[in-house]
Amino acid sequence: MPANLPPQYFDVEKKFRETRDLREKLLYLQEMLSIIPKHKGTEKLQADLKTRISKLKSTISKQKKSGGTGGTWYQVEKQGAGQVVLVGLPNSGKSALLNAITNAHVEVALYPFTTNLPQVGMMDYRDIKIQIIDTPPLYEDAPPWLFGLYRNGDILLVVLDAQGDVRNDFETILNALKARNIFVSEGEFGDVKNAVIVINKSDDNPKSDMIDSFIAQNRGTFDVLRVSTTTGGGVEQLREQIFASLHIIRVYTKKIGHPIDKKEPVVLKRGTTVIDAAEHIHKDFKKKLKFARLWSDSDYNGQRVEKNHVLADGDVIEFHV
Ligand SMILES: Nc1nc2c(ncn2[C@@H]2O[C@H](COP(=O)(O)OP(=O)(O)OP(=O)(O)O)[C@@H](O)[C@H]2O)c(=O)[nH]1
Ligand SMILES: [Mg+2]
């Protein structure tokens, strides 16, 4: 066991040993993996944890098939180009936000604790679909699976209520996440989850000075957006921000001798090169690729590009093998 693990790791490991619920055990293993500092010295431990996680997942899914897990537990399988999870205190407008940015129609109500199960919507965005998960509110006795949802998301959308005390509410949320070793800004250890702050109900905020100073204070660390699901103000900017924060690009493939058909892009990580894209599309392509031609919004109009050329969002590529 490497000696340089933070004490939090051993706290979680203790909880892991103490619980008999396999789904809780799984959350603790995932928590342990996120806490481990990522370097050569811990590679073996990381690999070991990953193996245990995948074994436990398969045990759980076998149990589920035979109807034997008991208790309520929710997780959402990833679909689409990315998974975005909403986080917020009761009544902040999470469900209204899900309805505003996706095709979903979930219940929105004046009173807190309206949502008690995860609700999923798909956001159509420039030929791709991004999965958005509305969640029950975060509160003191929130169920453990809620933190599992947060941990598995690609990004967190922290929804604050402009009518409330944004600074205080944000603190409350950060502390609740931290207690489960979920970090949204650089900490002493552990993985950092990408988070966007959304100040909802911005059509009605008598406390605008407080909000201005909150934004000024957090802008260096997070993307902060004001939106109103009532007026629709800021909603389009939020959709763009979600796409940007996922760090993905859409690349269209073109068949030789056919016209450009911008319909179904391949979703790739930002920074992907021509050769990586070739491999992503077809394992054999990597070996066989002779060259590629590129069409882009800016400089390229069918010119040949090098294999290590970095692709950009919206590029059209033609592979020659
Ligand atoms: N003025 C204003 N009210 C809003 C806005 N968005 C949501 N609301 C209201 O805020 C209340 C709560 O909205 P919900 O979407 O149910 O909030 P929630 O965060 O999902 O609540 P829980 O499921 O209980 O956690 C409702 O009465 C909404 O009509 C907004 O942009 N402006
Ligand atoms: Mg709700």
Short mmCIF file of C-alpha atoms and ligand atoms in Angstrom, two decimals, residues 91 93-96 106-109 111 113-116 119 134-137, ligand 2:
data_model
loop_
_atom_site.label_atom_id
_atom_site.label_comp_id
_atom_site.label_asym_id
_atom_site.label_seq_id
_atom_site.Cartn_x
_atom_site.Cartn_y
_atom_site.Cartn_z
CA ASN A 91 -36.94 24.69 -5.18
CA GLY A 93 -35.58 25.55 -10.38
CA LYS A 94 -33.69 22.43 -11.48
CA SER A 95 -36.73 20.79 -13.02
CA ALA A 96 -37.78 24.01 -14.75
CA VAL A 106 -41.15 17.08 -15.71
CA GLU A 107 -43.11 18.43 -12.78
CA VAL A 108 -42.27 21.95 -11.62
CA ALA A 109 -43.95 23.21 -8.47
CA TYR A 111 -43.06 23.84 -3.09
CA PHE A 113 -39.00 18.41 -2.67
CA THR A 114 -41.12 18.08 -5.80
CA THR A 115 -38.60 15.81 -7.53
CA ASN A 116 -37.78 12.58 -5.74
CA GLN A 119 -35.42 12.61 -14.43
CA ASP A 134 -32.55 16.46 -13.12
CA THR A 135 -32.10 15.24 -9.57
CA PRO A 136 -33.89 15.36 -6.24
CA PRO A 137 -32.72 18.29 -4.13
MG MG B 2 -37.48 19.36 -9.19
#
